[in-house]
Coordinates of C-alpha atoms and ligand atoms in Angstrom, one line a residue:
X24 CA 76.5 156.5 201.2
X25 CA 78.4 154.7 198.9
X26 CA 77.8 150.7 198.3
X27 CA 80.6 148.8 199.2
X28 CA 82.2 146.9 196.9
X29 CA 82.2 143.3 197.2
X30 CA 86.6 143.3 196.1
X31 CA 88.8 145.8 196.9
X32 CA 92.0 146.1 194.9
X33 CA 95.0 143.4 195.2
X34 CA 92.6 141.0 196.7
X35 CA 93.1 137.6 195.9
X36 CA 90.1 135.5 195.3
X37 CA 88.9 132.0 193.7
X38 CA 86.6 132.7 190.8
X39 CA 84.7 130.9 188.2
X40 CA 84.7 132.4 184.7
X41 CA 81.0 133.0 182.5
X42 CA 81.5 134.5 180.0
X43 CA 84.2 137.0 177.5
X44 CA 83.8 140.5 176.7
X45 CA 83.7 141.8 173.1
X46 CA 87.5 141.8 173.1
X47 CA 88.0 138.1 174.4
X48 CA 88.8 138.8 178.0
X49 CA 87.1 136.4 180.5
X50 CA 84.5 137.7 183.2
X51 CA 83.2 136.3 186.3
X52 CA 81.0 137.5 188.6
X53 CA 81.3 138.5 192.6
X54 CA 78.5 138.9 194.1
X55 CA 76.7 140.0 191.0
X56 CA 80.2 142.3 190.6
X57 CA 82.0 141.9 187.1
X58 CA 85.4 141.5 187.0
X59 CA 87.3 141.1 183.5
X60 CA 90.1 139.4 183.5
X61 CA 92.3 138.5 180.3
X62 CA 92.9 134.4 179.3
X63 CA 89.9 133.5 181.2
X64 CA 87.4 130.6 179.2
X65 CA 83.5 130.4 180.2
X66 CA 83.7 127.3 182.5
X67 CA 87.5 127.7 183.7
X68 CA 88.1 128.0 187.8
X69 CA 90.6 130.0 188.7
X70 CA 93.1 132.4 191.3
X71 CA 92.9 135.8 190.0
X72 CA 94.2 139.2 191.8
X73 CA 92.1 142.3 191.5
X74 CA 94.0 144.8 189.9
X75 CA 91.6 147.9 189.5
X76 CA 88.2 148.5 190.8
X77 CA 85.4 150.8 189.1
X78 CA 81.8 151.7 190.4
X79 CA 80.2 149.2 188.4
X80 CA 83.4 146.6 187.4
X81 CA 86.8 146.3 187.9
X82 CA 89.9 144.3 186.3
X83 CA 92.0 141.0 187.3
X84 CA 94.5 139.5 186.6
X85 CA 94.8 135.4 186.3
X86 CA 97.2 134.1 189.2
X87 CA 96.7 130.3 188.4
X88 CA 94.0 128.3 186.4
X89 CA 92.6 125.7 188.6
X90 CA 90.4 124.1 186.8
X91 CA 90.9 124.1 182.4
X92 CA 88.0 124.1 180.0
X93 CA 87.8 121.2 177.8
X94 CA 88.0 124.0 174.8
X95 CA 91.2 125.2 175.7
X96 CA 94.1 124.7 172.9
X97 CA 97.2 126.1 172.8
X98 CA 96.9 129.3 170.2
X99 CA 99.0 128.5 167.1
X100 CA 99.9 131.9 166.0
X101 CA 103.5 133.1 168.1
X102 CA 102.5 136.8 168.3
X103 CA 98.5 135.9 169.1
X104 CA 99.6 138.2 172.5
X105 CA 101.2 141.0 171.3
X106 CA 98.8 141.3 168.2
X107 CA 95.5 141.4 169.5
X108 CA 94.3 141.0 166.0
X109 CA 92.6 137.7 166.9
X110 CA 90.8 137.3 170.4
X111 CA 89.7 133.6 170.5
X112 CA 93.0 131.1 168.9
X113 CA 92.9 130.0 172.7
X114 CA 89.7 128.8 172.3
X115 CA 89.0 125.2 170.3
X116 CA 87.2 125.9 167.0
X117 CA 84.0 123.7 168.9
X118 CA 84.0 126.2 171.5
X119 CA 84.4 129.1 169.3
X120 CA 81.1 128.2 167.3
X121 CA 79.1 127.7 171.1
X122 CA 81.0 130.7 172.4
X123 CA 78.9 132.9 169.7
X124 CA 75.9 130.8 169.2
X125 CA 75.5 131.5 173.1
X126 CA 76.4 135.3 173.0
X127 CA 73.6 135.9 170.0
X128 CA 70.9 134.5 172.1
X129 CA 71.7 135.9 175.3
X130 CA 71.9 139.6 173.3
X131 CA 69.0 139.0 171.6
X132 CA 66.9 138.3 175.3
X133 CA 68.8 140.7 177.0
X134 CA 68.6 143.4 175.0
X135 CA 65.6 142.8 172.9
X136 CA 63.6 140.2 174.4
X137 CA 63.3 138.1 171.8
X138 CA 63.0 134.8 172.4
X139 CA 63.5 132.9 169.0
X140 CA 64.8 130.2 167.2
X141 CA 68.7 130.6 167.1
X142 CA 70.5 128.0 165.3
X143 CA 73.8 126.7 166.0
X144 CA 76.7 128.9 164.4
X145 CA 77.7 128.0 160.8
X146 CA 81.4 127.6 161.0
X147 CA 83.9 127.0 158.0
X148 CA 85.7 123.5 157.8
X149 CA 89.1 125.1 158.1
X150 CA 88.6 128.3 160.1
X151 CA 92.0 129.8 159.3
X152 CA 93.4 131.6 156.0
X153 CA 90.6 133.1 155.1
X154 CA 90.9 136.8 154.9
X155 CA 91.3 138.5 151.4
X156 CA 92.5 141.2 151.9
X157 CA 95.6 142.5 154.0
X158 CA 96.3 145.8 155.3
X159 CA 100.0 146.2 156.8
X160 CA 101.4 149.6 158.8
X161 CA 104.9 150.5 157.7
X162 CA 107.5 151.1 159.9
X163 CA 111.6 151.5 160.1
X164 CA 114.4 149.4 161.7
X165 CA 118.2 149.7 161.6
X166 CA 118.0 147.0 158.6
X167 CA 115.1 149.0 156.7
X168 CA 111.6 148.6 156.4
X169 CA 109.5 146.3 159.0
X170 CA 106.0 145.8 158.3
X171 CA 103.1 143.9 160.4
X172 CA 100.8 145.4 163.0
X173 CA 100.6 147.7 165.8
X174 CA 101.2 146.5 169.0
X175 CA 98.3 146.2 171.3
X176 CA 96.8 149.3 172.5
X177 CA 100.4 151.1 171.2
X178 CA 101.6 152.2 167.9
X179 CA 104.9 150.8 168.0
X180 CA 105.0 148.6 164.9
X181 CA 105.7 144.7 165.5
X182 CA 107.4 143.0 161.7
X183 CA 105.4 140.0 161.0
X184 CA 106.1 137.4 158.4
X185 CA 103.1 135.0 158.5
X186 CA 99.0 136.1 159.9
X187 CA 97.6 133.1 160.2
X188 CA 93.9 134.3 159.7
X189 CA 95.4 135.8 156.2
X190 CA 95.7 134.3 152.9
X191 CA 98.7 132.5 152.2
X192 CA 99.5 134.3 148.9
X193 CA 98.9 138.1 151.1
X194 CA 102.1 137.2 153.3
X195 CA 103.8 136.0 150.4
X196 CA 102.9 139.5 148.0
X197 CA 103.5 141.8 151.2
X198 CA 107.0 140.5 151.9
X199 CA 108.1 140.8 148.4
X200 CA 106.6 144.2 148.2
X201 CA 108.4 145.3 151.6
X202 CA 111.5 144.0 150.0
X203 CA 111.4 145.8 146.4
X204 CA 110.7 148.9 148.2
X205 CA 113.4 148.7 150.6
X206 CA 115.6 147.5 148.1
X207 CA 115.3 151.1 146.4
X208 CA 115.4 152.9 149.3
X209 CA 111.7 153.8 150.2
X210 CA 111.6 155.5 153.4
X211 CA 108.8 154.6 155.9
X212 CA 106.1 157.4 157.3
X213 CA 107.2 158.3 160.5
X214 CA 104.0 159.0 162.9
X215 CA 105.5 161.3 165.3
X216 CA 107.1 163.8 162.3
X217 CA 104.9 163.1 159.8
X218 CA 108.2 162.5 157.9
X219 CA 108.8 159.8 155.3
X220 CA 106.5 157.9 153.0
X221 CA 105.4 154.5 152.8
X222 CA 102.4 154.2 155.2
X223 CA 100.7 151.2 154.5
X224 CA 101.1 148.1 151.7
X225 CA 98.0 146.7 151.3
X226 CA 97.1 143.6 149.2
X227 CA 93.5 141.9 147.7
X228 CA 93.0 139.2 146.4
X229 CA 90.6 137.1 144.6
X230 CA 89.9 133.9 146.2
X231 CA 88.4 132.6 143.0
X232 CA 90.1 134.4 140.8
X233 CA 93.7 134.4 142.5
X234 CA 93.6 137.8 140.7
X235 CA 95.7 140.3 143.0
X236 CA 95.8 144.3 143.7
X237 CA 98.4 146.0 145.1
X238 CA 97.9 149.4 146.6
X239 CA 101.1 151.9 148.1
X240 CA 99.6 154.3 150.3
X241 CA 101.9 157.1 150.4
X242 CA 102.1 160.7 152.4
X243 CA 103.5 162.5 149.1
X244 CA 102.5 162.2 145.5
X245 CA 106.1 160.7 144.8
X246 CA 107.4 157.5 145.1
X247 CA 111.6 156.9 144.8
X248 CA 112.3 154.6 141.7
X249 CA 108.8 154.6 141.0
X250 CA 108.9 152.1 137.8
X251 CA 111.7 150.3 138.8
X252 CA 109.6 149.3 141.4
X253 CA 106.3 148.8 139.8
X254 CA 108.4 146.5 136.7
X255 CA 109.8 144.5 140.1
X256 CA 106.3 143.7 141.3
X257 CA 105.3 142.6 137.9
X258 CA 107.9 140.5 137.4
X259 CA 108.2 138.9 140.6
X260 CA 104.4 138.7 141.1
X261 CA 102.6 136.6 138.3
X262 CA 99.1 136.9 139.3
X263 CA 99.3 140.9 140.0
X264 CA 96.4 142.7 138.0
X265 CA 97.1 145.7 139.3
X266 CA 99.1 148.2 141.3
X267 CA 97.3 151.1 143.1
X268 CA 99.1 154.6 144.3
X269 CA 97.2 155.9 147.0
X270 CA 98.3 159.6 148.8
X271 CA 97.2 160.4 152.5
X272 CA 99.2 163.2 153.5
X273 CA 96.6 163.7 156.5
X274 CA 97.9 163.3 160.3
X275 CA 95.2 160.3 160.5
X276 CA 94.6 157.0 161.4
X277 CA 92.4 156.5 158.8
X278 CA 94.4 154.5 155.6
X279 CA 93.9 155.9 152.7
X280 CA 94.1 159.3 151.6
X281 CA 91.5 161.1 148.3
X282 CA 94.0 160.4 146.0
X283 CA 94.3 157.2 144.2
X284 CA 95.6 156.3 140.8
X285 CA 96.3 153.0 138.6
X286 CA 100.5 152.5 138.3
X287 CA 100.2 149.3 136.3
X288 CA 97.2 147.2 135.1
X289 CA 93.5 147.5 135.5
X290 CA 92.1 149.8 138.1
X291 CA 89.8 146.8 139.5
X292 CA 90.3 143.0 140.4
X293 CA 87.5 140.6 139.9
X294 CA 85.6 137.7 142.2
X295 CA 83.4 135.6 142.2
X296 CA 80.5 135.1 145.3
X297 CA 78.9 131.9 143.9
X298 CA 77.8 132.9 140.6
X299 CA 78.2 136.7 140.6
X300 CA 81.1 138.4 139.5
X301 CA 82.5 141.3 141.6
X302 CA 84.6 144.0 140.1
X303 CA 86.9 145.3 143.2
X304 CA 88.4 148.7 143.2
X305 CA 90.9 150.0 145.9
X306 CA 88.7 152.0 147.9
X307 CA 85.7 149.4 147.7
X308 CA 83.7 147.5 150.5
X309 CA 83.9 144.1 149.9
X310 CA 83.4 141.5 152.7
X311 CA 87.3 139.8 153.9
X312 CA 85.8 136.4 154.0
X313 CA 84.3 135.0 150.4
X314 CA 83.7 131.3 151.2
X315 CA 81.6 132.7 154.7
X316 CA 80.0 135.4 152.4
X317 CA 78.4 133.1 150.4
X318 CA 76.9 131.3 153.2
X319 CA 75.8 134.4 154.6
X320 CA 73.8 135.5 151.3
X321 CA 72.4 132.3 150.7
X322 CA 71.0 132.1 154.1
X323 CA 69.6 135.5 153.2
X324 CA 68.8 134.6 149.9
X325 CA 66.4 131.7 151.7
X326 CA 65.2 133.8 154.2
X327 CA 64.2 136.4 151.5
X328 CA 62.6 132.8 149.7
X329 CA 61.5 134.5 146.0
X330 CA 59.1 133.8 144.0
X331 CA 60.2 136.0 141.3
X332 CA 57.2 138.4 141.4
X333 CA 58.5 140.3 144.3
X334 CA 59.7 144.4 144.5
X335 CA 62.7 143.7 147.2
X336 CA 64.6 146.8 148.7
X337 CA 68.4 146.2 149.9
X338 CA 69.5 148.7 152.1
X339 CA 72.7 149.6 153.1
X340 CA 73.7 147.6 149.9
X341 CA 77.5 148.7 149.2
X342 CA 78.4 147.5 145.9
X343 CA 75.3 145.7 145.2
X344 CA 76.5 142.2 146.8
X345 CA 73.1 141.3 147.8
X346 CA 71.1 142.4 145.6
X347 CA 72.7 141.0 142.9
X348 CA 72.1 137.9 144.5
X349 CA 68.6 138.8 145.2
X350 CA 67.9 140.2 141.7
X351 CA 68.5 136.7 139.8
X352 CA 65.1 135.5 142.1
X353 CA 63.2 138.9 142.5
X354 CA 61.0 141.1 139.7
X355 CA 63.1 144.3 140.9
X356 CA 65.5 145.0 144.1
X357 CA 66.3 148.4 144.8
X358 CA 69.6 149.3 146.5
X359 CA 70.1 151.9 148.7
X360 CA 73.8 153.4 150.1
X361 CA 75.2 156.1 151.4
X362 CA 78.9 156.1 149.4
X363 CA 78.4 157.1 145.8
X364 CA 81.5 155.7 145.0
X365 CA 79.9 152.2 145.8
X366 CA 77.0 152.9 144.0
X367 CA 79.2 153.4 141.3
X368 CA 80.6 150.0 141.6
X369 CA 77.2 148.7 142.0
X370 CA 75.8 149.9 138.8
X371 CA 79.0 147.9 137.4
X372 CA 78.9 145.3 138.8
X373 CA 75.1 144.8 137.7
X374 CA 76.4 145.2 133.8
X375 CA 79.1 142.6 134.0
X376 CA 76.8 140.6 135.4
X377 CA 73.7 141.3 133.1
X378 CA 71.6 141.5 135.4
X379 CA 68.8 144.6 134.1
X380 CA 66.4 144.4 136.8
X381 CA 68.4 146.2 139.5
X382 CA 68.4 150.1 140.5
X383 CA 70.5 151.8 142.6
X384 CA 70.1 155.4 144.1
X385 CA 72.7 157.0 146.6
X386 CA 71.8 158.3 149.9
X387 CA 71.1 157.6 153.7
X388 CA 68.3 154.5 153.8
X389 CA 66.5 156.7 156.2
X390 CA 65.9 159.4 153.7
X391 CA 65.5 157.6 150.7
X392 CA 63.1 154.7 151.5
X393 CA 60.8 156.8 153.4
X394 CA 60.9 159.2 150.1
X395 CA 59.9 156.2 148.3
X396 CA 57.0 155.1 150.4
X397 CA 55.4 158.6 150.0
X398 CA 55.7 158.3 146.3
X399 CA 54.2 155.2 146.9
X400 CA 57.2 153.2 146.3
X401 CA 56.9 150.0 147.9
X402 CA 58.4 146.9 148.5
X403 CA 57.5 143.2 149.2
X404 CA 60.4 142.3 150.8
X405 CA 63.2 144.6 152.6
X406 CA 66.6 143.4 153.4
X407 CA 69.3 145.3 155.7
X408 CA 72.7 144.8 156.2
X409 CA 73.7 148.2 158.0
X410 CA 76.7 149.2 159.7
X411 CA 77.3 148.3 163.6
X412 CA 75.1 150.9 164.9
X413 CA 72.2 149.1 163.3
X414 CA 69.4 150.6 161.7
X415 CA 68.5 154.4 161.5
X416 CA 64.8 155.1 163.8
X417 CA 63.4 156.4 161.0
X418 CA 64.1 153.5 158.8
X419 CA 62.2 151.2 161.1
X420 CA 59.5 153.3 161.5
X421 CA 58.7 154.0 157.8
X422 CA 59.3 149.8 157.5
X423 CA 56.6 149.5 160.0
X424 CA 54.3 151.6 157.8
X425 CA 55.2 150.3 154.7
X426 CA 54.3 146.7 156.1
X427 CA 56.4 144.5 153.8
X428 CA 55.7 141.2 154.4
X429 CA 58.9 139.8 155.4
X430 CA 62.4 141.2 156.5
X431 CA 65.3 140.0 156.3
X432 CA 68.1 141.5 159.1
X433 CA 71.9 140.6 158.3
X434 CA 74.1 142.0 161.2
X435 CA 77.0 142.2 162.0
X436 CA 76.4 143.6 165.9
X437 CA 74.0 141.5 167.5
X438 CA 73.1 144.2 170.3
X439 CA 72.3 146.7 167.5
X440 CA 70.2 143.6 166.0
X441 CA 68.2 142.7 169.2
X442 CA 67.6 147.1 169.9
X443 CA 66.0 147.0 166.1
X444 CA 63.9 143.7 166.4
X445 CA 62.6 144.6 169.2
X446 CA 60.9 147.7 167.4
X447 CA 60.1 145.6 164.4
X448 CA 58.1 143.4 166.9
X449 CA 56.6 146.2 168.4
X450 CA 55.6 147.3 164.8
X451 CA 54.2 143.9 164.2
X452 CA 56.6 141.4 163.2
X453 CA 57.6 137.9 164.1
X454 CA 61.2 136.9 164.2
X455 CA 61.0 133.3 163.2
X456 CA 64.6 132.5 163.1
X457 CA 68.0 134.0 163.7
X458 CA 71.3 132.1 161.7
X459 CA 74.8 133.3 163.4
X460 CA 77.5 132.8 160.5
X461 CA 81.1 132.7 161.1
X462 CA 82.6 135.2 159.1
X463 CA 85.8 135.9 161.2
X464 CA 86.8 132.9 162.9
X465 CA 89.4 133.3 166.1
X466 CA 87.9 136.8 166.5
X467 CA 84.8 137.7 168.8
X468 CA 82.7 139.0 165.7
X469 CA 80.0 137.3 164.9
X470 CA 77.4 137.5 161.6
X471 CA 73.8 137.5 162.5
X472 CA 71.0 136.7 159.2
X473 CA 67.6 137.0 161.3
X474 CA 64.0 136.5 159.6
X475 CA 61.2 138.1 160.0
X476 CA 57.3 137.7 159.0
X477 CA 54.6 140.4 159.3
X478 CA 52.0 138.7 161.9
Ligands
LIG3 N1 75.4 144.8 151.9 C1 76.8 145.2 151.6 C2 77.4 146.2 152.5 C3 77.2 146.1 154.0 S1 78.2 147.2 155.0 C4 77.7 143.9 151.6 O1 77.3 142.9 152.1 O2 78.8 144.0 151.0 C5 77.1 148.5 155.4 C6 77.0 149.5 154.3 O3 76.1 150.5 154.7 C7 78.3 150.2 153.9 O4 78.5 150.1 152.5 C8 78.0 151.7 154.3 O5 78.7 152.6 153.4 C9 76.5 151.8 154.2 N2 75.9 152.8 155.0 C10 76.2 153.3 156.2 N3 75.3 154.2 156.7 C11 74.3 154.2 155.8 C12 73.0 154.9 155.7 N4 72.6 155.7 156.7 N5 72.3 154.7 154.6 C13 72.7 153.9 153.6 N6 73.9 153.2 153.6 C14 74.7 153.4 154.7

């Protein structure tokens, strides 16, 4: 016999809100029963109808707040609700930072039980503007080209003039871009024919530096008025380094296409994290928020706490970020990553910034560091910074054997965090301390550095 459920669909209920959802929605609880409902804060009272029940939870929808948290603010950005871009600008900076201090801890003992030292979430002192880099869906009107995001869950795209959580400069170099090219009569990509050209315009830049990249990510090889164009964006742009063509004639989601090649300039940007200097291609990793990265390494950086005589693997290293970092402390970090394109960038990277004691090899960390151990390969100290699905089994077990005496965990999923420290404890490790960084304020995400200490 089925259980029944303790709402049925269009009821109206009272609830109190405890938490949000990986997407920002509000839940509350009836009778143990989960029931997401959008706009809701972690403290807020409210009226709520039940729109749709599941087996295990349903969905609501807010009616009438009856009691405000203290963190609520009116979000700043006029297309926050149609974007979906951002999850949180309704939510006071304060309560941002508690928000995701609270949902590492309750991860970590949920899903790992690990009961540790969490500290309170490093924030930035002005938590918007930050992102570097800006990555903007082409579309068509009756007046020419639009360009901004898709609408939520849809991929009718919305124009936008101004992302709040973006550079200033990006808006600035996207608008004049989507104006040159509709000036010459560019035609946008068209999803449903696969007709037309212009898919994306997407801009870097160097916070540092101010240094900025261009890339056109077209469907064919040729681009209308292709140097009247380019000489446009060079005059009208005084900090452009370089303009990228990109081709992704593919019926994809997925950006950019194989094919990229230099228009104007240098094929690369540079940066600056702290001291190190970054060379930034097109098709590179690079983290979106530079003044939150270097907090990041630096807590890892202390975590790792070198004395310079130590062998330090980074896996998962993508162009050498850490380990550069690391290598300026350490006798020798090896890097290990899966894109040999990266690599490449790596091994560049490590020249500009002369650093010599650094090696890099390309493959899956859970083939190559056991490989190493059975050559007898090992390492003092082993830092991780993978992916969101966390660490590989085989990784953890071949740490395990290889019993370096401290780990240091950056995250950036803290359930796929709490799964893997919960088999590093297992395997004999302490986690002394877990630091949540903001990296992406007014989003869920959350930045995890944890450290850990063979017992
Ligand atoms: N440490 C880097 C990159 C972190 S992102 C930085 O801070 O910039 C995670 C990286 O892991 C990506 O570069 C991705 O390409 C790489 N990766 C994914 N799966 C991997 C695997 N199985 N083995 C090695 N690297 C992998």
């Amino acid at each position: 016999m089925s259980r029944t459920l303790p709402v049925q669909k269009n009821d109206i209920i009272d609830i109190v809100f405890e938490d949000l959802t990986h997407d920002g929605s509000g839940v509350a609880k009836v009778e143990g029963y989960p029931l997401f409902i959008p706009n809701g804060l972690p403290g807020e009272k409210a009226k709520v109808k039940v729109v749709k029940v599941n087996k295990n939870y349903g969905f609501g929808r807010l009616l009438e707040l009856q009691e405000k948290s203290p963190y609520r603010v009116d979000a700043p950005c006029p297309i926050y609700k149609e974007c979906g871009g951002c999850q949180l600008q309704h939510l006071s900076y304060e309560g941002q930072m508690q928000i995701k201090h609270k949902h590492v801890k309750d991860v970590l003992t949920r899903i790992g039980k690990i009961n540790t030292l969490v500290h309170p979430t490093i924030g930035m002192s002005e938590p918007w503007r930050y992102r570097n880099k800006a990555q903007v869906p082409i579309g068509e009107q009756e007046g020419g080209l639009i360009g901004g995001f898709y609408q939520q869950r849809s991929h009718q795209i919305i124009n936008m003039e101004a992302c709040l959580i973006q550079q200033e400069e990006n808006d600035a170099v996207v608008k004049q871009v989507k104006e040159i090219c509709n000036k010459y009569g560019v035609k946008a990509y068209n999803e449903a024919n696969h007709k037309g050209d212009l898919r994306h315009i997407m801009v870097r830049r160097g916070l540092i530096t101010g240094e900025i990249m261009v890339v056109l990510i077209t469907r064919t090889n040729e681009i209308v008025h292709k140097n009247k164009i380019v000489d446009e964006i060079v005059n009208n742009i005084p900090s452009i380094k370089s303009i990228i063509h990109n081709v992704n004639n593919k019926k994809t989601n997925v950006i950019m296409g194989d094919s990229t090649k230099v228009l104007w300039g240098e094929e690369t940007i540079t940066d600056y994290i702290g001291d190190v200097k970054f060379a930034i291609s097109a098709r590179s990793f690079y983290q979106v928020n530079p003044e939150q990265t270097k907090v990041l390494y630096n807590k890892a950086l202390e975590y790792a706490d070198l004395k310079g005589e130590e062998n330090v693997i980074d896996a998962y290293c993508g162009i050498g970020t850490i380990s550069l970092f690391l290598a300026k402390k350490a006798k020798q970090v090896f890097g290990v990553e899966i894109v040999p394109q990266a690599i490449e960038d790596a091994k560049r990277n490590a020249e500009l910034n002369d650093i010599h004691n650094v090696d890099f090899a390309v493959g899956k960390a859970e083939e190559v560091i056991p490989a190493w151990y059975k050559k007898g390969n090992e390492a003092d100290i082993l830092v991780v910074d993978p992916p969101r699905k966390g660490c590989d089994d085989a990784l953890l077990q071949t740490i395990v054997e290889m019993k370096p005496k401290k780990v240091v965990y950056v995250s950036c999923n803290p359930a796929t965090l709490a799964r893997d420290l919960r088999v590093l404890e297992d395997g004999g490790y302490q986690t002394l301390e877990v630091q949540p960084v903001d990296m992406f304020p007014q989003t869920m995400h959350v930045e995890c550095v944890a450290q850990l200490i063979l017992n």
